[in-house]
Coordinates of C-alpha atoms in Angstrom, one line a residue:
Chain A
X1 CA 0.0 0.0 0.0
X2 CA 2.0 2.9 -1.2
X3 CA 0.5 6.3 -1.7
X4 CA 3.5 8.5 -1.1
X5 CA 5.8 9.5 -3.8
X6 CA 8.5 10.9 -1.6
X7 CA 12.1 10.1 -0.7
X8 CA 12.6 7.0 1.3
X9 CA 14.7 4.0 0.6
X10 CA 12.8 1.1 -0.8
X11 CA 14.6 -2.1 -1.1
X12 CA 12.9 -4.5 -3.6
X13 CA 9.3 -3.9 -2.7
X14 CA 10.1 -3.3 1.0
X15 CA 10.5 -0.2 3.2
X16 CA 12.3 0.2 6.5
X17 CA 10.7 2.0 9.5
X18 CA 11.8 2.4 13.0
X19 CA 9.9 1.4 16.1
X20 CA 9.6 2.9 19.6
X21 CA 7.5 2.0 22.6
X22 CA 5.9 3.9 25.4
X23 CA 8.8 2.6 27.5
X24 CA 11.2 4.8 25.4
X25 CA 12.3 8.0 27.1
X26 CA 11.0 11.3 25.9
X27 CA 14.5 12.3 25.0
X28 CA 14.7 9.3 22.6
X29 CA 11.3 10.1 21.2
X30 CA 12.2 13.7 20.6
X31 CA 15.5 12.8 19.0
X32 CA 13.9 10.3 16.6
X33 CA 11.2 12.7 15.8
X34 CA 13.7 15.4 15.0
X35 CA 15.9 13.1 12.8
X36 CA 13.7 10.5 11.2
X37 CA 12.6 12.6 8.2
X38 CA 16.3 12.8 7.2
X39 CA 17.2 9.1 7.7
X40 CA 15.4 7.9 4.6
X41 CA 13.0 5.8 6.5
X42 CA 9.3 5.1 5.6
X43 CA 7.9 5.8 9.0
X44 CA 7.8 5.4 12.8
X45 CA 5.7 2.9 14.7
X46 CA 5.1 3.3 18.4
X47 CA 4.0 0.4 20.5
X48 CA 2.1 0.5 23.8
X49 CA 3.8 -1.2 26.7
X50 CA 0.9 -1.3 29.0
X51 CA 1.5 0.3 32.4
X52 CA 4.7 2.2 31.3
X53 CA 5.1 5.9 32.0
X54 CA 4.4 7.4 28.6
X55 CA 1.0 7.7 26.9
X56 CA 0.7 6.1 23.5
X57 CA -1.5 8.8 21.8
X58 CA 0.5 11.7 23.2
X59 CA 3.8 10.2 22.2
X60 CA 2.5 9.6 18.7
X61 CA 1.3 13.2 18.6
X62 CA 4.8 14.5 19.4
X63 CA 6.2 12.5 16.5
X64 CA 3.6 13.7 14.1
X65 CA 4.1 17.3 15.1
X66 CA 7.9 17.2 14.7
X67 CA 8.0 15.3 11.3
X68 CA 6.9 16.4 7.9
X69 CA 7.4 13.4 5.7
X70 CA 7.3 10.0 7.4
X71 CA 4.3 7.9 8.2
X72 CA 3.6 7.7 11.9
X73 CA 1.7 4.8 13.3
X74 CA 0.6 3.2 16.5
X75 CA 1.7 -0.3 16.5
X76 CA -0.2 -1.3 18.6
X77 CA -2.6 0.0 21.3
X78 CA -5.2 -2.1 23.1
X79 CA -8.7 -0.8 22.9
X80 CA -9.7 -3.0 25.9
X81 CA -8.0 -0.8 28.5
X82 CA -9.8 2.4 27.5
X83 CA -13.2 3.5 26.4
X84 CA -13.6 2.9 22.6
X85 CA -14.5 6.6 22.2
X86 CA -11.1 7.5 23.5
X87 CA -9.4 5.6 20.7
X88 CA -11.8 7.2 18.2
X89 CA -11.2 10.7 19.4
X90 CA -7.5 10.3 19.8
X91 CA -7.1 8.9 16.2
X92 CA -9.2 11.7 14.7
X93 CA -7.0 14.3 16.5
X94 CA -3.8 12.6 15.3
X95 CA -5.1 12.3 11.8
X96 CA -5.9 16.0 11.7
X97 CA -2.4 17.0 12.5
X98 CA -1.2 15.6 9.2
X99 CA -3.8 13.9 7.2
X100 CA -2.6 10.8 5.4
X101 CA 0.4 10.1 7.6
X102 CA -1.2 8.6 10.6
X103 CA -2.0 4.8 11.0
X104 CA -3.8 3.2 13.9
X105 CA -2.7 -0.2 15.0
X106 CA -4.9 -2.1 17.4
X107 CA -4.2 -5.3 19.2
X108 CA -5.7 -7.2 22.1
X109 CA -2.7 -6.6 24.4
X110 CA -0.7 -9.0 26.6
X111 CA -3.0 -11.1 28.6
X112 CA -0.9 -10.6 31.8
X113 CA -0.8 -6.9 31.2
X114 CA -4.6 -6.8 30.8
X115 CA -5.1 -9.0 33.9
X116 CA -2.9 -6.6 35.9
X117 CA -5.4 -3.8 35.0
X118 CA -8.4 -6.1 35.9
X119 CA -9.3 -6.6 32.2
X120 CA -10.4 -9.9 30.9
X121 CA -11.1 -10.4 27.2
X122 CA -13.5 -13.3 26.8
X123 CA -14.2 -13.2 23.0
X124 CA -11.3 -11.4 21.4
X125 CA -12.3 -12.1 17.8
X126 CA -15.9 -10.9 18.2
X127 CA -14.7 -8.0 20.3
X128 CA -12.1 -6.8 17.9
X129 CA -14.6 -7.1 15.0
X130 CA -17.0 -5.0 16.9
X131 CA -14.4 -2.5 17.9
X132 CA -13.0 -2.0 14.4
X133 CA -16.6 -1.7 12.8
X134 CA -17.6 0.7 15.5
X135 CA -14.5 2.9 15.0
X136 CA -15.2 3.1 11.3
X137 CA -18.8 3.9 12.0
X138 CA -17.8 6.7 14.4
X139 CA -15.4 8.1 11.8
X140 CA -17.6 7.7 8.9
X141 CA -20.2 10.5 9.5
X142 CA -21.8 12.5 12.2
X143 CA -24.7 10.1 12.7
X144 CA -25.3 8.7 16.2
X145 CA -23.7 5.4 17.1
X146 CA -25.2 2.8 19.4
X147 CA -23.5 -0.5 20.4
X148 CA -24.8 -2.6 23.3
X149 CA -21.5 -4.5 23.5
X150 CA -19.4 -1.3 23.7
X151 CA -21.9 0.5 25.9
X152 CA -22.5 3.3 23.4
X153 CA -26.0 4.9 23.2
X154 CA -26.7 7.6 20.7
X155 CA -23.0 8.6 20.7
X156 CA -22.3 11.6 18.5
X157 CA -19.1 13.4 17.8
X158 CA -18.3 17.0 16.9
X159 CA -15.6 16.2 14.4
X160 CA -15.6 15.8 10.7
X161 CA -15.6 12.4 9.0
X162 CA -12.2 10.8 8.7
X163 CA -10.7 7.9 6.8
X164 CA -8.0 6.4 9.1
X165 CA -6.1 3.2 8.1
X166 CA -6.5 0.5 10.7
X167 CA -3.7 -2.1 11.2
X168 CA -4.0 -5.0 13.5
X169 CA -1.3 -6.6 15.6
X170 CA -2.7 -10.0 16.3
X171 CA -1.9 -13.7 16.5
X172 CA -3.8 -16.9 15.9
X173 CA -5.8 -18.0 12.8
X174 CA -9.1 -16.5 13.8
X175 CA -7.7 -13.1 14.6
X176 CA -5.4 -13.2 11.5
X177 CA -8.5 -14.0 9.3
X178 CA -10.4 -11.1 10.9
X179 CA -7.5 -8.7 10.2
X180 CA -7.4 -10.0 6.6
X181 CA -11.1 -9.1 6.2
X182 CA -11.5 -5.8 8.1
X183 CA -8.0 -4.2 8.4
X184 CA -5.9 -2.2 6.1
X185 CA -2.8 -4.1 7.2
X186 CA -1.2 -6.3 9.8
X187 CA 1.8 -6.0 12.0
X188 CA 3.4 -9.4 12.5
X189 CA 5.9 -10.5 14.9
X190 CA 7.5 -13.9 15.7
X191 CA 9.8 -16.5 14.2
X192 CA 10.1 -16.5 10.4
X193 CA 8.3 -19.7 9.9
X194 CA 5.3 -18.4 11.9
X195 CA 5.3 -15.1 9.9
X196 CA 5.4 -17.1 6.7
X197 CA 2.4 -19.1 7.8
X198 CA 0.5 -16.0 8.9
X199 CA 1.0 -14.2 5.6
X200 CA -0.2 -17.3 3.7
X201 CA -3.3 -17.5 5.8
X202 CA -4.1 -13.8 5.5
X203 CA -3.6 -13.8 1.7
X204 CA -5.8 -16.8 1.3
X205 CA -8.5 -15.3 3.5
X206 CA -8.4 -12.1 1.4
X207 CA -8.8 -14.0 -1.8
X208 CA -11.7 -16.0 -0.4
X209 CA -13.3 -12.7 0.7
X210 CA -12.8 -11.2 -2.8
X211 CA -10.4 -8.6 -1.5
X212 CA -7.5 -7.2 -3.4
X213 CA -4.0 -7.8 -2.4
X214 CA -2.8 -4.3 -3.2
X215 CA -5.0 -2.7 -0.5
X216 CA -3.3 -4.5 2.3
X217 CA 0.1 -4.1 4.0
X218 CA 2.2 -6.6 5.8
X219 CA 4.5 -5.1 8.4
X220 CA 7.1 -7.1 10.2
X221 CA 8.2 -5.9 13.7
X222 CA 10.6 -8.2 15.4
X223 CA 13.0 -7.2 18.2
X224 CA 16.2 -6.0 16.5
X225 CA 19.6 -5.3 18.1
X226 CA 22.8 -4.2 16.6
X227 CA 25.6 -6.2 18.1
X228 CA 28.9 -4.6 18.9
X229 CA 30.0 -6.5 21.9
X230 CA 29.2 -9.1 24.6
X231 CA 26.9 -6.6 26.4
X232 CA 24.7 -6.3 23.4
X233 CA 24.5 -10.0 23.1
X234 CA 23.4 -10.1 26.8
X235 CA 20.7 -7.6 26.1
X236 CA 19.6 -9.6 23.1
X237 CA 19.3 -12.7 25.2
X238 CA 17.2 -10.9 27.8
X239 CA 14.8 -9.6 25.2
X240 CA 14.5 -13.1 23.6
X241 CA 13.9 -14.7 27.1
X242 CA 10.9 -12.3 27.6
X243 CA 9.5 -12.5 24.0
X244 CA 9.9 -16.3 23.7
X245 CA 8.1 -16.8 27.1
X246 CA 5.2 -14.6 26.0
X247 CA 4.8 -16.5 22.7
X248 CA 2.0 -19.0 22.5
X249 CA 2.9 -22.6 22.3
X250 CA 1.1 -23.0 19.0
X251 CA 3.4 -20.3 17.5
X252 CA 6.5 -22.0 19.0
X253 CA 5.5 -25.3 17.5
X254 CA 4.8 -23.7 14.1
X255 CA 8.3 -22.3 14.2
X256 CA 9.9 -25.6 15.3
X257 CA 11.1 -24.1 18.6
X258 CA 11.7 -26.5 21.5
X259 CA 8.8 -26.2 24.0
X260 CA 11.1 -27.7 26.7
X261 CA 13.7 -24.9 26.2
X262 CA 11.1 -22.2 26.3
X263 CA 9.3 -23.7 29.4
X264 CA 12.6 -23.8 31.2
X265 CA 13.2 -20.1 30.4
X266 CA 9.6 -19.3 31.5
X267 CA 10.1 -21.0 34.8
X268 CA 13.4 -19.2 35.4
X269 CA 11.9 -15.9 34.3
X270 CA 9.2 -16.2 36.9
X271 CA 11.6 -17.1 39.7
X272 CA 14.7 -15.1 38.9
X273 CA 13.9 -12.4 36.3
X274 CA 15.2 -11.7 32.8
X275 CA 18.9 -11.7 33.6
X276 CA 18.8 -15.1 35.1
X277 CA 16.6 -16.5 32.3
X278 CA 18.9 -15.0 29.6
X279 CA 21.6 -17.4 30.6
X280 CA 19.5 -20.2 29.2
X281 CA 18.8 -18.6 25.8
X282 CA 20.6 -20.4 23.0
X283 CA 21.9 -18.7 19.9
X284 CA 19.4 -20.7 17.9
X285 CA 16.6 -19.1 19.9
X286 CA 18.0 -15.6 19.4
X287 CA 17.9 -16.2 15.7
X288 CA 14.3 -17.3 15.9
X289 CA 13.0 -14.3 17.9
X290 CA 15.5 -11.5 17.3
X291 CA 17.2 -9.9 14.3
X292 CA 20.8 -9.2 15.4
X293 CA 24.2 -8.6 14.1
X294 CA 26.0 -5.6 12.6
X295 CA 24.1 -3.0 10.5
X296 CA 24.8 -4.8 7.2
X297 CA 23.6 -8.2 8.6
X298 CA 20.5 -6.7 10.0
X299 CA 19.7 -5.2 6.6
X300 CA 20.3 -8.4 4.9
X301 CA 18.0 -10.3 7.2
X302 CA 15.4 -7.7 6.7
X303 CA 15.8 -8.0 2.9
X304 CA 15.3 -11.8 3.2
X305 CA 11.7 -11.1 4.2
X306 CA 10.9 -9.6 0.9
X307 CA 10.4 -13.1 -0.5
X308 CA 7.6 -13.4 2.0
X309 CA 6.0 -10.3 0.5
X310 CA 6.5 -8.2 3.6
X311 CA 5.9 -4.5 2.7
X312 CA 7.7 -2.9 5.6
X313 CA 10.2 -3.9 8.3
X314 CA 10.6 -2.2 11.5
X315 CA 13.9 -1.7 13.3
X316 CA 14.0 -1.8 17.1
X317 CA 13.8 -1.7 20.0
X318 CA 16.1 -2.5 21.8
X319 CA 18.4 -1.4 18.9
X320 CA 21.7 -2.0 20.9
X321 CA 23.7 -0.3 23.5
X322 CA 23.7 3.0 21.6
X323 CA 20.2 3.3 20.1
X324 CA 20.8 6.5 18.2
X325 CA 24.0 5.2 16.6
X326 CA 22.3 1.9 15.8
X327 CA 19.3 3.5 14.1
X328 CA 21.6 5.7 12.0
X329 CA 23.9 2.8 11.0
X330 CA 21.0 0.5 10.1
X331 CA 19.3 3.3 8.1
X332 CA 22.6 3.9 6.2
X333 CA 23.1 0.3 5.6
X334 CA 19.5 -0.1 4.3
X335 CA 20.1 2.9 1.9
X336 CA 23.2 1.3 0.5
X337 CA 21.4 -1.9 -0.4
Chain B
X1 CA -6.3 37.3 38.7
X2 CA -5.3 34.8 36.0
X3 CA -7.3 34.7 32.8
X4 CA -7.7 31.8 30.4
X5 CA -9.6 30.7 27.3
X6 CA -11.2 27.4 26.7
X7 CA -10.5 25.6 23.5
X8 CA -11.2 22.2 21.8
X9 CA -14.9 22.3 21.2
X10 CA -15.5 22.2 17.4
X11 CA -12.0 23.2 16.1
X12 CA -9.7 21.0 14.2
X13 CA -6.3 20.4 15.8
X14 CA -4.5 22.9 13.5
X15 CA -7.2 25.5 14.3
X16 CA -6.7 25.0 18.1
X17 CA -2.9 25.3 17.6
X18 CA -3.5 28.7 15.8
X19 CA -5.9 29.9 18.5
X20 CA -3.5 28.8 21.2
X21 CA -0.7 30.8 19.5
X22 CA -3.0 33.8 19.3
X23 CA -4.1 33.5 23.0
X24 CA -0.4 33.5 24.0
X25 CA 0.4 36.5 21.7
X26 CA -2.5 38.4 23.2
X27 CA -1.2 37.9 26.7
X28 CA -3.7 35.4 28.1
X29 CA -2.4 33.4 31.0
X30 CA -4.0 30.0 30.3
X31 CA -5.7 28.0 27.7
X32 CA -7.9 25.2 28.9
X33 CA -8.4 22.1 26.6
X34 CA -11.6 20.5 27.4
X35 CA -12.3 16.8 27.0
X36 CA -16.0 15.9 26.4
X37 CA -16.6 12.4 24.9
X38 CA -17.8 14.0 21.7
X39 CA -14.6 16.1 21.3
X40 CA -11.1 15.4 20.2
X41 CA -9.0 13.7 22.8
X42 CA -7.6 16.4 25.1
X43 CA -4.0 15.1 25.7
X44 CA -3.3 15.1 21.9
X45 CA -4.8 18.5 21.5
X46 CA -2.9 19.7 24.5
X47 CA 0.4 18.5 23.1
X48 CA -0.4 20.2 19.8
X49 CA -1.2 23.4 21.7
X50 CA 2.0 23.2 23.7
X51 CA 4.1 22.6 20.5
X52 CA 2.6 25.8 19.0
X53 CA 3.3 28.0 22.1
X54 CA 6.2 28.7 24.5
X55 CA 4.9 30.2 27.7
X56 CA 1.2 30.0 28.1
X57 CA 0.0 27.6 30.8
X58 CA -2.1 24.8 29.5
X59 CA -5.1 23.5 31.6
X60 CA -6.1 20.0 30.8
X61 CA -9.7 19.2 31.3
X62 CA -12.2 18.9 32.8
X63 CA -11.0 15.3 32.7
X64 CA -13.4 12.7 34.2
X65 CA -11.6 9.9 36.1
X66 CA -14.9 7.9 35.5
X67 CA -14.0 7.9 31.7
X68 CA -10.1 7.8 31.9
X69 CA -8.4 5.9 34.6
X70 CA -6.0 7.9 36.9
X71 CA -3.0 6.0 35.5
X72 CA -4.0 7.0 31.9
X73 CA -4.4 10.6 33.0
X74 CA -1.1 10.4 34.8
X75 CA 0.8 9.0 31.8
X76 CA -0.6 11.7 29.5
X77 CA 0.6 14.3 31.9
X78 CA 4.0 12.6 32.2
X79 CA 4.5 12.7 28.5
X80 CA 3.3 16.3 28.2
X81 CA 5.4 17.6 31.1
X82 CA 8.5 15.7 30.0
X83 CA 8.2 17.0 26.4
X84 CA 7.1 20.6 27.0
X85 CA 7.9 21.4 30.6
X86 CA 5.9 22.1 33.7
X87 CA 3.3 24.4 32.3
X88 CA 0.3 22.0 32.5
X89 CA -2.4 21.9 35.1
X90 CA -5.3 19.4 35.4
X91 CA -8.8 19.7 36.4
X92 CA -10.8 16.6 37.3
X93 CA -14.4 16.3 38.1
X94 CA -17.3 13.9 37.5
X95 CA -18.0 15.2 33.9
X96 CA -21.0 15.8 31.7
X97 CA -23.6 13.4 32.8
X98 CA -25.5 13.2 29.5
X99 CA -22.4 12.8 27.4
X100 CA -20.9 10.2 29.8
X101 CA -24.1 8.2 29.7
X102 CA -23.8 8.0 25.9
X103 CA -20.4 6.3 26.3
X104 CA -21.4 3.8 29.0
X105 CA -20.6 5.8 32.2
X106 CA -23.7 6.3 34.3
X107 CA -22.9 8.8 37.0
X108 CA -26.4 8.6 38.4
X109 CA -25.7 5.0 39.4
X110 CA -22.2 5.7 40.7
X111 CA -21.7 5.8 44.5
X112 CA -19.1 7.8 46.3
X113 CA -18.1 10.3 43.6
X114 CA -16.2 12.6 45.9
X115 CA -14.1 9.7 47.4
X116 CA -13.4 8.4 43.9
X117 CA -12.2 11.9 42.8
X118 CA -10.0 12.1 45.9
X119 CA -8.4 8.7 45.2
X120 CA -7.9 9.6 41.6
X121 CA -6.1 12.8 42.5
X122 CA -3.9 10.9 44.9
X123 CA -3.0 8.3 42.3
X124 CA -2.2 10.9 39.6
X125 CA -0.1 12.9 42.0
X126 CA 1.8 9.7 43.2
X127 CA 2.4 8.6 39.8
X128 CA 3.8 12.0 38.7
X129 CA 5.9 12.2 41.9
X130 CA 7.5 8.9 41.1
X131 CA 8.8 10.5 37.9
X132 CA 9.9 13.6 39.8
X133 CA 7.1 15.7 38.3
X134 CA 4.5 18.0 39.7
X135 CA 1.2 19.3 38.4
X136 CA -1.5 21.4 40.1
X137 CA -4.8 19.6 40.2
X138 CA -8.0 21.5 40.3
X139 CA -11.5 20.1 41.2
X140 CA -14.3 20.9 38.8
X141 CA -17.3 21.2 41.2
X142 CA -20.8 22.5 41.7
X143 CA -22.9 20.8 44.4
X144 CA -22.3 20.8 48.2
X145 CA -20.9 17.2 48.3
X146 CA -18.1 18.0 45.9
X147 CA -17.5 21.4 47.3
X148 CA -16.8 19.8 50.7
X149 CA -13.6 18.2 49.3
X150 CA -12.5 21.3 47.4
X151 CA -10.0 22.3 50.0
X152 CA -8.1 19.1 49.3
X153 CA -7.3 20.2 45.8
X154 CA -5.0 23.0 44.5
X155 CA -8.1 24.9 43.4
X156 CA -11.7 24.6 42.5
X157 CA -13.2 25.5 39.2
X158 CA -16.9 26.4 39.2
X159 CA -19.0 26.4 36.1
X160 CA -21.3 29.2 36.9
X161 CA -20.8 32.9 36.7
X162 CA -23.2 34.7 39.0
X163 CA -21.7 36.4 42.0
X164 CA -24.5 35.2 44.3
X165 CA -23.9 31.6 43.3
X166 CA -20.1 32.0 43.8
X167 CA -20.7 33.5 47.2
X168 CA -22.8 30.6 48.3
X169 CA -20.2 28.2 47.1
X170 CA -17.5 29.8 49.1
X171 CA -19.5 29.5 52.2
X172 CA -20.1 25.9 51.6
X173 CA -16.4 25.2 51.1
X174 CA -15.5 27.1 54.2
X175 CA -18.1 25.5 56.3
X176 CA -17.0 22.0 55.3
X177 CA -13.4 22.2 56.4
X178 CA -13.0 25.5 58.1
X179 CA -10.8 26.7 55.4
X180 CA -11.0 27.9 51.8
X181 CA -9.9 26.3 48.6
X182 CA -6.4 27.4 47.8
X183 CA -7.6 28.9 44.6
X184 CA -11.1 29.7 43.3
X185 CA -11.8 29.9 39.6
X186 CA -14.8 30.0 37.3
X187 CA -15.2 28.2 33.9
X188 CA -18.3 29.6 32.2
X189 CA -19.7 29.8 28.8
X190 CA -18.7 33.3 27.7
X191 CA -19.2 35.9 25.1
X192 CA -17.3 39.2 25.7
X193 CA -17.8 41.3 22.6
X194 CA -17.2 44.6 20.9
X195 CA -19.5 43.9 17.9
X196 CA -22.4 41.9 19.1
X197 CA -23.2 39.0 16.8
X198 CA -26.5 37.2 17.4
X199 CA -25.3 33.9 16.1
X200 CA -22.6 33.7 18.8
X201 CA -25.0 34.9 21.4
X202 CA -27.2 32.0 20.3
X203 CA -24.3 29.5 20.8
X204 CA -23.7 31.0 24.2
X205 CA -27.3 30.3 25.1
X206 CA -27.0 26.7 24.1
X207 CA -23.8 26.3 25.9
X208 CA -25.2 27.9 29.1
X209 CA -28.4 25.9 28.9
X210 CA -26.4 22.7 28.6
X211 CA -24.5 23.6 31.8
X212 CA -27.7 24.5 33.6
X213 CA -29.5 21.3 32.6
X214 CA -26.5 19.3 33.8
X215 CA -26.2 21.2 37.0
X216 CA -26.3 19.4 40.4
X217 CA -29.8 19.0 41.8
X218 CA -28.9 20.6 45.0
X219 CA -27.5 23.7 43.2
X220 CA -30.7 24.0 41.2
X221 CA -32.8 23.7 44.4
X222 CA -30.6 26.1 46.3
X223 CA -31.3 28.9 43.7
X224 CA -34.9 27.8 43.0
X225 CA -34.1 26.8 39.5
X226 CA -35.5 23.3 39.7
X227 CA -39.1 24.3 39.0
X228 CA -38.1 26.7 36.3
X229 CA -36.1 24.1 34.5
X230 CA -38.5 21.1 34.9
X231 CA -40.2 21.5 31.5
X232 CA -36.9 21.9 29.7
X233 CA -35.4 18.9 31.6
X234 CA -38.3 16.6 30.6
X235 CA -38.0 17.7 27.0
X236 CA -34.2 17.2 27.1
X237 CA -34.5 13.7 28.6
X238 CA -36.8 12.7 25.8
X239 CA -34.1 13.5 23.3
X240 CA -35.9 16.4 21.8
X241 CA -34.1 18.8 19.5
X242 CA -32.0 21.4 21.3
X243 CA -33.7 24.5 20.0
X244 CA -37.1 23.5 21.4
X245 CA -35.5 22.8 24.8
X246 CA -33.7 26.1 24.8
X247 CA -37.0 28.0 24.4
X248 CA -38.2 26.4 27.7
X249 CA -35.3 27.8 29.7
X250 CA -35.8 31.2 31.4
X251 CA -33.3 33.7 30.5
X252 CA -32.4 34.4 34.1
X253 CA -31.1 30.8 34.4
X254 CA -29.0 31.2 31.3
X255 CA -27.4 34.5 32.7
X256 CA -26.5 32.8 35.9
X257 CA -24.4 30.2 34.2
X258 CA -22.7 32.4 31.5
X259 CA -20.6 35.5 31.0
X260 CA -22.2 37.9 28.5
X261 CA -20.6 41.3 28.6
X262 CA -19.7 44.1 26.2
X263 CA -16.1 45.0 26.4
X264 CA -16.7 48.1 28.6
X265 CA -18.7 46.1 31.2
X266 CA -16.1 43.3 31.7
X267 CA -13.7 45.2 34.1
X268 CA -16.5 45.9 36.6
X269 CA -17.6 42.2 36.5
X270 CA -14.0 41.0 37.1
X271 CA -13.7 43.4 40.0
X272 CA -16.8 41.9 41.5
X273 CA -15.2 38.5 41.1
X274 CA -11.9 39.7 42.7
X275 CA -14.0 41.0 45.7
X276 CA -15.3 37.4 46.1
X277 CA -11.7 36.0 46.0
X278 CA -12.0 34.5 42.6
X279 CA -8.5 34.5 41.1
X280 CA -9.0 32.5 37.9
X281 CA -11.4 33.0 35.2
X282 CA -11.7 30.8 32.1
X283 CA -13.8 32.1 29.3
X284 CA -15.4 29.0 27.9
X285 CA -17.0 28.4 24.5
X286 CA -18.1 30.3 22.5
X287 CA -15.5 32.9 23.4
X288 CA -12.9 30.8 21.5
X289 CA -15.2 30.5 18.5
X290 CA -13.0 32.5 16.2
X291 CA -9.9 34.7 16.2
X292 CA -12.1 37.7 16.2
X293 CA -14.0 36.7 19.4
X294 CA -10.6 35.9 21.0
X295 CA -9.3 39.3 20.1
X296 CA -12.4 41.0 21.3
X297 CA -11.9 39.3 24.7
X298 CA -8.2 40.3 24.8
X299 CA -9.1 44.0 24.0
X300 CA -11.6 44.0 26.8
X301 CA -9.0 42.7 29.2
X302 CA -6.5 45.3 28.1
X303 CA -9.0 48.1 28.6

């Protein structure tokens, strides 16, 4: 899905973007927002780490305000921890700052994070469908919206209609099928085998539904880290310990990852924390869950995803020991390819 | 006395940014970004307003902790303060009953509203303090139950304008805790004009009528408005069109909830408020309707 004819480095049919989360410091957000237009990247995605200090919509706003060219997306926020109208109102305000550059990514959210906020999602597929349809209804015109499930009654807004692309960051066949049907794109994460299977499923679903392939984007966001020493490797292992532990068993099986190995890491993670768990992360597991190496290797691995028809790859976090340097180096390496 | 302008009613974000810039240029002390469920999300608009200005203080609210969790409010403030400095203040309160009902929040069935607000204030302040940040928190209040907790906040913002109602409020606050709120402000629909425009007056009437119809029952009874407003309330509850509801509201009620002054009359009104110890006045919609209405206000304040 490419509607912009401006300067960013496309490799094959694929673009490079950079990712942040609400755990990132405001200094990092400001630095990136100030520089990203000149790095030749397609965009910035911000992910919501539930319970972290920064607020997803406000952080996204800072980036939109500071940039002129790049796409700016939320990838992803959970609609289950806030009133649906908050998502609708925030997205409209963000879209107004720079029409055409904002993209809204939605996901269920980590089950443990949701539980810590007292939120239980019983029917994620039905709920996500209702949420996306309702958002589109709210944005479509100024008619009143009523939804028993979302507790809206004669809800009416004061803003003009908006057309905001919705991406979904989801896992599992039913949610992937839903995304294929109702979203403008999907943000995928996980081992390459799993990503490949997910893309196949989404494309088949779209064909079945009579939807065109060109109106849909595949975004890959996997933890990436530029290695320049043992400390970076340690950081990569910690990240992989956490990510692998959070990955559903079905995904692990699809990717041919040893359940015994991950279960052991999960157990140590619960007892002793990420540092302890990291000691049990093998190099093979790092390769499954994290893209790492020097800037050239990271670019090469990203490039290898073009065969899967990924449209956009996202670099970071955790980036490496020096995030600013890592982002600049990877952006340069990407531009050289 | 500090003076502010309320924004974020019907404007797009770029329009609010331009108006914020103008408010700062004209020497106003504050802009207040409101957050009704029908409007653009206030933290995003506040960030945009902050990026367009340098010094003006930015009030954020009224924010309802019944719609946004205290942690969400605290994280928005954290991002705003860390990005743009400590020029933000927050006003929390129950919120607009009718609008909240439309998004699944029924205040009529909510017990312990004052306690909930006090807890929300505590959580927000603790969360900010953990990051080494500070932010003044106002209470948006009307009725006696909420006014009783006003002295626990950094200030109280009242959404009516008449001196006799403000005087009563101050007595209620003092009687409850034996002390006054640290700061007292009003946040009322306003139209301060040089060239009177009937269409803006009409918007003022709507805005004021909406506040009156959503006012606390005890306030309406205290000032004998209940009976006067009964026909309008019945019509309003049945979802009848606004214009026919407006016709049923006596003009005296509308006047008590709004500021309608020609430029020359504003100083005397502000003096009256000063006498009552009001030290913060927010000129709410439709004063921010256009650049012209904002400039007319600023000219009145200079004179």
